């Protein structure tokens, strides 16, 4: 499977970044969107990003120009797909839209074209089944922004050929990313399986423990070795992204999280986080702002329930053969910026205490908190 020409469908937040990293690795790229004005904006963003690299002397102007010239923006789908070895789809997260898009793509794509989707939450197997080549379909989940985030989750669907996994791993390495294989097509894949339920749990901790947002966030940052607080991370990610991921994951399997109404409320109010100036926190300026979190405040709250929920979902992934512990820790480090391995933090808090915290939560709030056998057996 030799990949030379890549077509990226969708030039939004993710698509333009994927097009850029692919062009930087030497691929010939076609970027397709439904309107020329959207493509113009995307090409502007790519130019801006390449200029930044030139300013920082990470790239020469000559190389930046060559990279930019490797990307051709095209609205016409048939022309955009001509000669494509690999299609990377990054259109909005809506199964009905994806269905429509893949039906169109099947009409024009050449027999040799391999399909990859950047979906965060939709089932890869179901999406593959919409196409005329389910065995040559794979999930390629980049993180935002693709230019900076090193992690890509590679998710084979039930029918994906092993050669697709090899192709995806090679492609990721070629574009300078670190792939993690998510062996099963489970809701949330690896990182979102841990992250999304944690946002809900943090909201429950406010209600149940009477703790403030900065108390919880300070504890998450300084005691759980997260790069920032969980509410802060939610605002940074966007409450729209979190709400939609919640709905998709919960619809696929109600056991994966217990939705807290605050997330939907913020989404409905259009308080989406940093980008709208308000989410869990309020932000004053246009520039990215950090919340003031301190070790003093961290000392006033024990985040054991949050750690327990994260560890329990991590354990579920290992028990169910989605990934092993090493791959899990790699994904959390690269995808969420954890500064210390999750299970090292578990060890520090005391595994028995974690299991006990889960048992207490399960007795009060139900099945979701039932400790996974990996935690119970491993630390027995
Ligand atoms: P976006 O809304 O920013 O961009 C999507 C683009 O697709 C838009 O420009 C839209 O005009 C275009 N589009 C719509 N129909 C199209 C068609 N038929 N052909 C080509 N383009 C079409 O969305 P996004 O945030 O870039 O998300 C894209 C995908 O990436 C989704 O599946 C999402 O779940 C996933 N994802 C998003 C993030 C994130 O943080 N935004 C992170 C990882 C993965």
Short mmCIF file of C-alpha atoms and ligand atoms in Angstrom, two decimals:
data_model
loop_
_atom_site.label_atom_id
_atom_site.label_comp_id
_atom_site.label_asym_id
_atom_site.label_seq_id
_atom_site.Cartn_x
_atom_site.Cartn_y
_atom_site.Cartn_z
CA UNK A 1 0.00 0.00 0.00
CA UNK A 2 2.01 2.90 -1.18
CA UNK A 3 0.47 6.23 -0.22
CA UNK A 4 1.42 9.29 -2.22
CA UNK A 5 -1.74 11.25 -2.76
CA UNK A 6 -4.08 12.06 0.12
CA UNK A 7 -7.50 13.66 -0.11
CA UNK A 8 -8.80 15.31 3.07
CA UNK A 9 -12.57 15.82 3.21
CA UNK A 10 -13.57 18.79 5.34
CA UNK A 11 -11.30 21.80 5.85
CA UNK A 12 -12.50 22.79 9.36
CA UNK A 13 -10.70 22.64 12.70
CA UNK A 14 -9.26 19.17 12.07
CA UNK A 15 -9.20 18.84 8.28
CA UNK A 16 -6.92 21.80 7.55
CA UNK A 17 -4.48 20.63 10.23
CA UNK A 18 -4.42 17.07 8.89
CA UNK A 19 -3.84 18.44 5.38
CA UNK A 20 -0.95 20.55 6.68
CA UNK A 21 0.83 17.77 8.58
CA UNK A 22 0.40 15.45 5.58
CA UNK A 23 1.90 18.04 3.21
CA UNK A 24 4.75 18.67 5.66
CA UNK A 25 5.58 14.95 5.45
CA UNK A 26 5.81 15.20 1.66
CA UNK A 27 2.41 13.87 0.59
CA UNK A 28 0.51 15.47 -2.24
CA UNK A 29 -2.73 16.68 -0.69
CA UNK A 30 -6.14 17.68 -1.98
CA UNK A 31 -8.34 19.51 0.51
CA UNK A 32 -12.06 19.37 -0.18
CA UNK A 33 -14.93 21.34 1.34
CA UNK A 34 -18.41 22.27 0.15
CA UNK A 35 -17.67 25.96 -0.52
CA UNK A 36 -14.69 27.80 -1.94
CA UNK A 37 -14.87 30.42 0.84
CA UNK A 38 -14.33 27.68 3.46
CA UNK A 39 -11.32 26.39 1.57
CA UNK A 40 -9.92 29.93 1.28
CA UNK A 41 -10.16 30.32 5.05
CA UNK A 42 -8.52 26.94 5.61
CA UNK A 43 -5.64 27.77 3.24
CA UNK A 44 -5.16 31.08 5.10
CA UNK A 45 -4.91 29.20 8.38
CA UNK A 46 -2.37 26.79 6.91
CA UNK A 47 -0.32 29.69 5.59
CA UNK A 48 -0.46 31.39 9.02
CA UNK A 49 0.66 28.18 10.75
CA UNK A 50 3.54 27.64 8.30
CA UNK A 51 4.61 31.27 8.74
CA UNK A 52 4.75 30.74 12.50
CA UNK A 53 7.12 27.83 11.92
CA UNK A 54 9.27 30.03 9.68
CA UNK A 55 9.30 32.79 12.35
CA UNK A 56 10.41 30.24 14.94
CA UNK A 57 13.10 29.07 12.49
CA UNK A 58 11.71 25.56 12.45
CA UNK A 59 11.19 25.77 8.70
CA UNK A 60 12.81 27.78 5.90
CA UNK A 61 10.60 30.08 3.84
CA UNK A 62 11.47 28.00 0.79
CA UNK A 63 10.27 24.78 2.45
CA UNK A 64 7.13 26.49 3.75
CA UNK A 65 6.32 27.58 0.18
CA UNK A 66 6.90 24.05 -1.13
CA UNK A 67 4.63 22.57 1.56
CA UNK A 68 1.90 25.08 0.84
CA UNK A 69 2.13 24.33 -2.87
CA UNK A 70 1.59 20.63 -2.18
CA UNK A 71 -1.97 21.32 -0.99
CA UNK A 72 -4.65 21.87 -3.64
CA UNK A 73 -8.04 23.12 -2.47
CA UNK A 74 -10.90 21.73 -4.60
CA UNK A 75 -14.68 21.94 -4.18
CA UNK A 76 -15.63 19.44 -6.89
CA UNK A 77 -15.70 16.02 -5.21
CA UNK A 78 -14.93 13.97 -8.32
CA UNK A 79 -11.79 15.99 -9.11
CA UNK A 80 -10.81 16.01 -5.43
CA UNK A 81 -10.85 12.20 -5.29
CA UNK A 82 -9.01 11.62 -8.54
CA UNK A 83 -5.92 9.48 -7.99
CA UNK A 84 -6.28 9.45 -4.17
CA UNK A 85 -4.44 6.63 -2.41
CA UNK A 86 -5.89 7.60 0.96
CA UNK A 87 -9.00 9.54 1.87
CA UNK A 88 -9.12 11.12 5.34
CA UNK A 89 -12.62 12.22 6.22
CA UNK A 90 -13.03 15.10 8.71
CA UNK A 91 -16.58 16.33 8.10
CA UNK A 92 -18.82 17.21 11.09
CA UNK A 93 -19.63 14.54 13.66
CA UNK A 94 -23.09 13.53 12.49
CA UNK A 95 -23.84 9.99 11.38
CA UNK A 96 -26.48 11.09 8.87
CA UNK A 97 -24.05 13.51 7.26
CA UNK A 98 -21.27 10.90 7.22
CA UNK A 99 -23.71 8.48 5.57
CA UNK A 100 -24.46 11.00 2.84
CA UNK A 101 -20.78 11.86 2.39
CA UNK A 102 -19.64 8.23 2.07
CA UNK A 103 -22.41 7.50 -0.44
CA UNK A 104 -21.13 10.38 -2.59
CA UNK A 105 -17.51 9.36 -2.10
CA UNK A 106 -18.22 5.76 -3.14
CA UNK A 107 -19.54 7.09 -6.45
CA UNK A 108 -16.26 8.73 -7.38
CA UNK A 109 -13.44 7.11 -5.39
CA UNK A 110 -11.10 4.88 -7.37
CA UNK A 111 -10.80 1.22 -6.43
CA UNK A 112 -7.36 1.76 -4.89
CA UNK A 113 -8.46 4.51 -2.47
CA UNK A 114 -8.26 3.56 1.21
CA UNK A 115 -10.69 5.24 3.61
CA UNK A 116 -9.93 6.70 7.03
CA UNK A 117 -12.23 8.68 9.32
CA UNK A 118 -11.16 11.17 11.95
CA UNK A 119 -14.35 10.64 13.97
CA UNK A 120 -13.99 11.07 17.75
CA UNK A 121 -16.98 9.01 18.79
CA UNK A 122 -18.90 7.33 15.97
CA UNK A 123 -18.55 3.54 15.57
CA UNK A 124 -15.91 2.75 12.96
CA UNK A 125 -17.58 -0.57 12.11
CA UNK A 126 -20.91 1.14 11.37
CA UNK A 127 -19.26 3.81 9.28
CA UNK A 128 -17.25 1.24 7.34
CA UNK A 129 -20.50 -0.61 6.65
CA UNK A 130 -21.83 2.50 4.89
CA UNK A 131 -19.13 2.16 2.25
CA UNK A 132 -18.36 -0.27 -0.54
CA UNK A 133 -14.99 -1.18 1.08
CA UNK A 134 -15.46 -1.97 4.82
CA UNK A 135 -12.24 -4.00 4.89
CA UNK A 136 -10.28 -1.00 3.64
CA UNK A 137 -11.70 1.44 6.19
CA UNK A 138 -10.08 2.53 9.48
CA UNK A 139 -10.40 5.12 12.25
CA UNK A 140 -7.56 7.65 12.41
CA UNK A 141 -8.33 9.86 15.39
CA UNK A 142 -6.10 12.93 15.46
CA UNK A 143 -6.27 15.27 18.44
CA UNK A 144 -6.84 19.00 18.26
CA UNK A 145 -4.79 20.78 16.98
CA UNK A 146 -3.31 18.15 14.66
CA UNK A 147 -0.28 20.35 13.99
CA UNK A 148 0.74 20.18 17.66
CA UNK A 149 -0.80 17.13 19.28
CA UNK A 150 1.46 14.07 18.96
CA UNK A 151 -1.18 11.37 19.49
CA UNK A 152 -3.28 9.58 16.88
CA UNK A 153 -5.56 6.71 17.91
CA UNK A 154 -5.75 4.06 15.22
CA UNK A 155 -9.03 2.13 15.40
CA UNK A 156 -9.74 -0.83 13.14
CA UNK A 157 -13.39 -1.68 12.52
CA UNK A 158 -14.66 -5.25 12.76
CA UNK A 159 -13.84 -5.90 9.10
CA UNK A 160 -10.65 -3.81 8.68
CA UNK A 161 -7.75 -5.71 7.07
CA UNK A 162 -4.54 -5.97 9.06
CA UNK A 163 -2.86 -4.21 6.13
CA UNK A 164 -4.99 -1.13 6.95
CA UNK A 165 -3.63 -1.11 10.49
CA UNK A 166 -0.08 -1.31 9.14
CA UNK A 167 -0.78 1.44 6.62
CA UNK A 168 -2.28 3.72 9.31
CA UNK A 169 0.61 3.14 11.73
CA UNK A 170 3.15 3.91 8.96
CA UNK A 171 1.27 7.02 7.87
CA UNK A 172 1.14 8.35 11.46
CA UNK A 173 4.86 7.83 11.90
CA UNK A 174 5.59 9.49 8.59
CA UNK A 175 3.65 12.60 9.62
CA UNK A 176 5.63 12.67 12.89
CA UNK A 177 2.84 11.40 15.13
CA UNK A 178 2.81 8.67 17.73
CA UNK A 179 0.04 6.20 16.99
CA UNK A 180 -1.67 4.11 19.65
CA UNK A 181 -3.65 1.11 18.48
CA UNK A 182 -7.15 1.00 19.95
CA UNK A 183 -7.81 -2.69 19.27
CA UNK A 184 -11.55 -2.53 19.75
CA UNK A 185 -14.07 -0.09 18.39
CA UNK A 186 -15.44 0.95 21.80
CA UNK A 187 -17.30 4.20 22.64
CA UNK A 188 -14.78 7.00 23.27
CA UNK A 189 -11.87 4.85 22.05
CA UNK A 190 -9.10 5.27 24.67
CA UNK A 191 -8.60 8.91 25.67
CA UNK A 192 -12.21 10.08 25.53
CA UNK A 193 -13.28 6.96 27.41
CA UNK A 194 -11.30 8.35 30.35
CA UNK A 195 -11.68 12.10 29.77
CA UNK A 196 -15.40 12.56 29.04
CA UNK A 197 -16.75 10.64 32.10
CA UNK A 198 -14.24 12.56 34.22
CA UNK A 199 -15.78 15.92 33.29
CA UNK A 200 -19.16 14.64 34.48
CA UNK A 201 -17.62 13.19 37.63
CA UNK A 202 -15.97 16.53 38.45
CA UNK A 203 -19.40 18.18 38.25
CA UNK A 204 -20.79 15.49 40.59
CA UNK A 205 -17.90 16.15 43.00
CA UNK A 206 -19.03 19.78 43.28
CA UNK A 207 -22.56 18.64 44.21
CA UNK A 208 -21.63 15.73 46.43
CA UNK A 209 -18.59 17.15 48.22
CA UNK A 210 -19.57 20.82 48.20
CA UNK A 211 -16.17 21.56 46.67
CA UNK A 212 -15.47 24.60 44.46
CA UNK A 213 -14.24 24.36 40.88
CA UNK A 214 -10.79 25.72 41.71
CA UNK A 215 -10.48 23.37 44.69
CA UNK A 216 -11.23 20.36 42.48
CA UNK A 217 -9.11 21.65 39.61
CA UNK A 218 -6.15 22.47 41.84
CA UNK A 219 -6.29 18.96 43.29
CA UNK A 220 -6.53 17.40 39.81
CA UNK A 221 -3.53 19.40 38.65
CA UNK A 222 -1.27 19.04 41.67
CA UNK A 223 -2.33 15.69 43.10
CA UNK A 224 -3.26 13.76 39.96
CA UNK A 225 -0.50 15.24 37.74
CA UNK A 226 -2.86 16.55 35.07
CA UNK A 227 -1.53 19.46 32.98
CA UNK A 228 -4.52 21.55 34.07
CA UNK A 229 -7.74 21.19 36.03
CA UNK A 230 -10.56 19.09 34.65
CA UNK A 231 -13.02 22.00 34.33
CA UNK A 232 -10.23 24.03 32.77
CA UNK A 233 -9.53 21.21 30.31
CA UNK A 234 -13.25 20.99 29.51
CA UNK A 235 -13.37 24.74 28.75
CA UNK A 236 -10.24 24.43 26.64
CA UNK A 237 -11.67 21.48 24.68
CA UNK A 238 -15.07 23.12 24.21
CA UNK A 239 -18.38 22.21 25.85
CA UNK A 240 -19.84 21.55 22.37
CA UNK A 241 -17.22 18.86 21.72
CA UNK A 242 -17.78 17.40 25.20
CA UNK A 243 -21.57 17.48 25.00
CA UNK A 244 -21.65 15.83 21.57
CA UNK A 245 -19.13 13.18 22.62
CA UNK A 246 -21.24 12.55 25.74
CA UNK A 247 -24.40 12.03 23.71
CA UNK A 248 -22.70 9.71 21.19
CA UNK A 249 -20.92 7.65 23.82
CA UNK A 250 -23.96 7.40 26.07
CA UNK A 251 -26.23 6.46 23.18
CA UNK A 252 -23.84 3.71 22.13
CA UNK A 253 -23.58 2.34 25.64
CA UNK A 254 -25.35 3.89 28.65
CA UNK A 255 -22.88 2.15 30.97
CA UNK A 256 -19.90 4.29 29.89
CA UNK A 257 -20.85 7.43 31.78
CA UNK A 258 -23.43 9.08 34.02
CA UNK A 259 -24.28 12.40 32.33
CA UNK A 260 -24.33 15.41 34.65
CA UNK A 261 -26.95 18.00 33.55
CA UNK A 262 -24.47 20.90 33.85
CA UNK A 263 -22.70 19.90 30.63
CA UNK A 264 -25.86 19.99 28.52
CA UNK A 265 -26.91 23.19 30.27
CA UNK A 266 -23.67 24.97 29.33
CA UNK A 267 -24.00 23.66 25.77
CA UNK A 268 -27.63 24.86 25.51
CA UNK A 269 -26.63 28.28 26.87
CA UNK A 270 -23.84 28.41 24.25
CA UNK A 271 -21.32 28.81 27.05
CA UNK A 272 -18.81 26.62 25.27
CA UNK A 273 -15.64 27.49 27.18
CA UNK A 274 -12.57 29.52 26.17
CA UNK A 275 -13.84 30.14 22.65
CA UNK A 276 -17.05 31.90 23.80
CA UNK A 277 -15.53 33.62 26.85
CA UNK A 278 -17.53 31.50 29.29
CA UNK A 279 -17.88 27.84 30.14
CA UNK A 280 -17.33 26.50 33.62
CA UNK A 281 -15.11 29.58 34.12
CA UNK A 282 -15.27 33.08 32.66
CA UNK A 283 -12.49 34.40 30.43
CA UNK A 284 -11.80 38.07 29.77
CA UNK A 285 -9.68 38.41 26.69
CA UNK A 286 -9.31 36.79 23.29
CA UNK A 287 -6.02 35.22 24.29
CA UNK A 288 -5.80 31.80 25.88
CA UNK A 289 -6.02 32.25 29.65
CA UNK A 290 -5.03 29.85 32.40
CA UNK A 291 -7.13 29.49 35.53
CA UNK A 292 -5.30 30.34 38.75
CA UNK A 293 -4.80 26.99 40.46
CA UNK A 294 -2.57 26.61 43.51
CA UNK A 295 -0.96 23.92 45.60
CA UNK A 296 -2.46 25.58 48.70
CA UNK A 297 -5.96 25.04 47.33
CA UNK A 298 -5.05 21.54 46.16
CA UNK A 299 -4.27 20.70 49.78
CA UNK A 300 -7.91 21.38 50.71
CA UNK A 301 -9.48 18.67 48.51
CA UNK A 302 -8.92 14.93 48.06
CA UNK A 303 -9.60 14.00 44.40
CA UNK A 304 -9.84 10.27 45.10
CA UNK A 305 -13.27 9.92 43.48
CA UNK A 306 -11.96 11.43 40.27
CA UNK A 307 -8.88 9.27 40.32
CA UNK A 308 -11.03 6.23 41.05
CA UNK A 309 -13.31 6.90 38.07
CA UNK A 310 -10.35 7.50 35.73
CA UNK A 311 -8.60 4.36 36.96
CA UNK A 312 -11.77 2.29 36.69
CA UNK A 313 -12.34 3.27 33.06
CA UNK A 314 -8.65 2.66 32.33
CA UNK A 315 -9.00 -0.76 33.96
CA UNK A 316 -12.06 -1.51 31.82
CA UNK A 317 -10.05 -0.81 28.66
CA UNK A 318 -7.31 -3.20 29.78
CA UNK A 319 -9.71 -5.94 30.95
CA UNK A 320 -11.56 -5.78 27.65
CA UNK A 321 -8.43 -5.99 25.51
CA UNK A 322 -8.78 -2.52 24.00
CA UNK A 323 -5.17 -1.71 24.88
CA UNK A 324 -2.54 -2.83 27.35
CA UNK A 325 -1.32 -0.73 30.25
CA UNK A 326 1.71 0.63 28.40
CA UNK A 327 -0.37 1.80 25.42
CA UNK A 328 -2.94 3.28 27.77
CA UNK A 329 -0.33 5.31 29.62
CA UNK A 330 1.17 6.44 26.31
CA UNK A 331 -2.26 7.62 25.10
CA UNK A 332 -2.95 9.50 28.35
CA UNK A 333 0.45 11.15 28.30
CA UNK A 334 0.27 12.24 24.67
CA UNK A 335 -3.48 12.86 24.40
CA UNK A 336 -4.21 14.45 27.79
CA UNK A 337 -0.74 15.58 28.84
CA UNK A 338 -0.60 13.54 32.06
CA UNK A 339 2.75 14.20 33.72
CA UNK A 340 2.79 10.97 35.67
CA UNK A 341 1.42 7.54 34.77
CA UNK A 342 -2.17 7.11 35.95
CA UNK A 343 -1.45 3.78 37.63
CA UNK A 344 1.57 5.24 39.41
CA UNK A 345 -0.80 7.84 40.92
CA UNK A 346 -3.18 4.99 41.79
CA UNK A 347 -0.31 3.27 43.58
CA UNK A 348 0.43 6.45 45.53
CA UNK A 349 -3.17 6.89 46.66
CA UNK A 350 -3.32 3.24 47.61
CA UNK A 351 -5.12 0.81 45.30
CA UNK A 352 -7.23 -0.51 48.16
CA UNK A 353 -8.45 3.04 48.87
CA UNK A 354 -9.36 3.45 45.20
CA UNK A 355 -11.36 0.21 45.16
CA UNK A 356 -13.04 1.21 48.43
CA UNK A 357 -13.95 4.65 46.99
CA UNK A 358 -15.53 2.92 43.98
CA UNK A 359 -17.46 0.47 46.18
CA UNK A 360 -18.84 3.37 48.24
CA UNK A 361 -19.84 5.26 45.11
CA UNK A 362 -21.43 2.12 43.62
CA UNK A 363 -23.50 1.52 46.74
CA UNK A 364 -24.86 5.09 46.59
CA UNK A 365 -24.97 5.87 42.89
CA UNK A 366 -25.10 2.58 41.03
CA UNK A 367 -23.45 0.20 38.62
CA UNK A 368 -21.26 2.72 36.76
CA UNK A 369 -18.90 2.81 39.74
CA UNK A 370 -18.61 -0.96 40.22
CA UNK A 371 -14.83 -1.59 40.42
CA UNK A 372 -13.40 -3.41 37.41
CA UNK A 373 -11.81 -6.80 38.00
CA UNK A 374 -8.42 -5.49 36.83
CA UNK A 375 -8.32 -3.10 39.80
CA UNK A 376 -9.73 -5.59 42.28
CA UNK A 377 -7.58 -8.57 41.20
CA UNK A 378 -4.43 -6.70 40.33
CA UNK A 379 -4.19 -5.09 43.72
CA UNK A 380 -5.73 -7.88 45.78
P1 LIG B 1 -15.58 21.41 11.62
O1 LIG B 1 -17.02 21.71 11.69
O2 LIG B 1 -14.59 22.40 12.13
O3 LIG B 1 -15.19 21.13 10.09
C1 LIG B 1 -15.91 20.26 9.26
C2 LIG B 1 -15.81 20.76 7.84
O4 LIG B 1 -16.40 19.80 6.98
C3 LIG B 1 -16.58 22.09 7.62
O5 LIG B 1 -15.72 23.04 7.01
C4 LIG B 1 -17.70 21.68 6.66
O6 LIG B 1 -18.07 22.69 5.74
C5 LIG B 1 -17.08 20.49 5.96
N1 LIG B 1 -18.00 19.63 5.26
C6 LIG B 1 -19.31 19.38 5.48
N2 LIG B 1 -19.78 18.51 4.57
C7 LIG B 1 -18.75 18.18 3.75
C8 LIG B 1 -18.61 17.37 2.60
N3 LIG B 1 -19.64 16.68 2.13
N4 LIG B 1 -17.38 17.29 2.03
C9 LIG B 1 -16.34 17.97 2.52
N5 LIG B 1 -16.42 18.80 3.58
C10 LIG B 1 -17.61 18.89 4.20
O7 LIG B 1 -15.39 19.99 12.33
P2 LIG B 1 -14.09 19.41 13.04
O8 LIG B 1 -14.05 19.87 14.46
O9 LIG B 1 -12.89 19.61 12.17
O10 LIG B 1 -14.47 17.86 13.11
C11 LIG B 1 -14.34 17.01 12.00
C12 LIG B 1 -14.24 15.57 12.47
O11 LIG B 1 -13.11 15.44 13.32
C13 LIG B 1 -15.45 15.10 13.29
O12 LIG B 1 -15.70 13.75 12.99
C14 LIG B 1 -14.96 15.26 14.71
O13 LIG B 1 -15.59 14.39 15.61
C15 LIG B 1 -13.49 14.92 14.57
N6 LIG B 1 -12.63 15.47 15.63
C16 LIG B 1 -12.79 16.74 16.09
C17 LIG B 1 -11.94 17.22 17.07
C18 LIG B 1 -12.07 18.61 17.60
O14 LIG B 1 -11.56 18.89 18.69
N7 LIG B 1 -12.69 19.53 16.88
C19 LIG B 1 -10.90 16.41 17.57
C20 LIG B 1 -10.74 15.12 17.04
C21 LIG B 1 -11.61 14.65 16.06
#
